Tab-separated table of C-alpha atoms in Angstrom:
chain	number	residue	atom	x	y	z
A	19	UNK	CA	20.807	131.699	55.853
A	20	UNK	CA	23.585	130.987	52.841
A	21	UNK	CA	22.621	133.999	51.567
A	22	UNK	CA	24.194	136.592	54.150
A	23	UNK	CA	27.616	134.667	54.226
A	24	UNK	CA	30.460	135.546	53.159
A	25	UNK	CA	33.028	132.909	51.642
A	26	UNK	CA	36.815	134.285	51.498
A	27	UNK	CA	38.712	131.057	48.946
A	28	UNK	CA	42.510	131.295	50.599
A	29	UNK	CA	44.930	129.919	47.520
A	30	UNK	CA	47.977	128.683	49.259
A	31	UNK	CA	51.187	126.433	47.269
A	32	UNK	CA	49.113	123.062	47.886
A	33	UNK	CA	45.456	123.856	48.953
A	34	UNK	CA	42.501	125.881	47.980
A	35	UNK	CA	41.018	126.885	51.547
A	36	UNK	CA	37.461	128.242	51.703
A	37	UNK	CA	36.922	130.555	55.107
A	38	UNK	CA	33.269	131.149	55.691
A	39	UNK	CA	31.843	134.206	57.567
A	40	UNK	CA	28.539	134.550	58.736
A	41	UNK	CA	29.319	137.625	60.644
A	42	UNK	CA	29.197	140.349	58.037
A	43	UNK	CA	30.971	143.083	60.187
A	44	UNK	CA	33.946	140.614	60.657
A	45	UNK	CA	34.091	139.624	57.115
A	46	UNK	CA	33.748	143.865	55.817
A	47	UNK	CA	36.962	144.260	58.269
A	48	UNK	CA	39.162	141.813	56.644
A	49	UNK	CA	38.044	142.666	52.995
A	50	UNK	CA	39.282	146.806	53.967
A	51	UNK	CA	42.470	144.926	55.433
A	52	UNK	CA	43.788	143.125	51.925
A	53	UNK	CA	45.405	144.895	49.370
A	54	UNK	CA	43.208	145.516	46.411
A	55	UNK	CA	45.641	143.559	43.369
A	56	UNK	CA	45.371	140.115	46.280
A	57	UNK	CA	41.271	139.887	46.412
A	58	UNK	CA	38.615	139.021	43.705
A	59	UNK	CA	35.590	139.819	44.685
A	60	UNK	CA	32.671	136.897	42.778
A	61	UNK	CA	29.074	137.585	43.459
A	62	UNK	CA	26.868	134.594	44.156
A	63	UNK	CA	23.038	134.552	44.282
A	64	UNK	CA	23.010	131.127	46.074
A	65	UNK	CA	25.800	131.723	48.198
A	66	UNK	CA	26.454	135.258	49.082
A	67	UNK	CA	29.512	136.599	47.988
A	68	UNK	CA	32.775	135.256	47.310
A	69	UNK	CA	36.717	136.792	47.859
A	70	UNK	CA	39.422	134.410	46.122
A	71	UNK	CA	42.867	135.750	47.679
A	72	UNK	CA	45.768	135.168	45.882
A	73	UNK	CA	49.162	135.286	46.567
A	74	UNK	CA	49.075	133.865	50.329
A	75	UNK	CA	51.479	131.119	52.106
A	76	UNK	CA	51.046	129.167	55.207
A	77	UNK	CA	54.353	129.113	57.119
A	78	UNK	CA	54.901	128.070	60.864
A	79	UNK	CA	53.887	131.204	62.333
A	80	UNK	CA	50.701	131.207	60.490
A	81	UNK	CA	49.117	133.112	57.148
A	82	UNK	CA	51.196	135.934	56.008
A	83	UNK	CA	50.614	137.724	52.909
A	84	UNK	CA	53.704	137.552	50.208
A	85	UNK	CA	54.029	139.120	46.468
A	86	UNK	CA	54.893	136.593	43.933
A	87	UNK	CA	57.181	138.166	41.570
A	88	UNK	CA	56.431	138.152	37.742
A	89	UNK	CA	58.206	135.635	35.447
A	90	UNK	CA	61.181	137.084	33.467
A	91	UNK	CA	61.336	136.252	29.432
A	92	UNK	CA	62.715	132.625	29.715
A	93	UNK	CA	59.430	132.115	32.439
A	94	UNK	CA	61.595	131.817	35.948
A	95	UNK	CA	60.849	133.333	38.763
A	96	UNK	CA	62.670	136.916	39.498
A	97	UNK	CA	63.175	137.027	43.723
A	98	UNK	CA	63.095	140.929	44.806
């Protein structure tokens, strides 16, 4: 049923991608894996819950996991 899966909402630079797990040991192991500041955590009675994960790129080798770096005063970007 909806109700035991568990949707994990990927923001990348273009797209908003929505991975759905029905398998609820998979989807515990990759919610202990993420940092705790990249996940959101959005119970939903009709759906089961929800993870948004921030902060995440697609690049040729696949998804990897980056920190965006705050905005300095004048609002640009300040690279590590």
């Amino acid at each position: 049923t909806s109700a035991q899966q568990i949707k994990f909402k990927v923001r990348c630079n273009r797209y908003l991608y929505t991975l759905v797990l029905k398998d609820q040991d998979k989807a515990e192991k990759l919610k202990q894996s993420l940092p705790p500041s990249m996940r959101h955590t959005t119970p939903n009675l009709y759906e089961g819950e929800t993870i948004q994960l921030t902060n995440f790129f697609l690049s040729k080798k696949g998804l990897t996991i980056s920190d965006v770096p705050k905005k300095n005063q004048k609002g640009k970007r300040v690279a590590k």
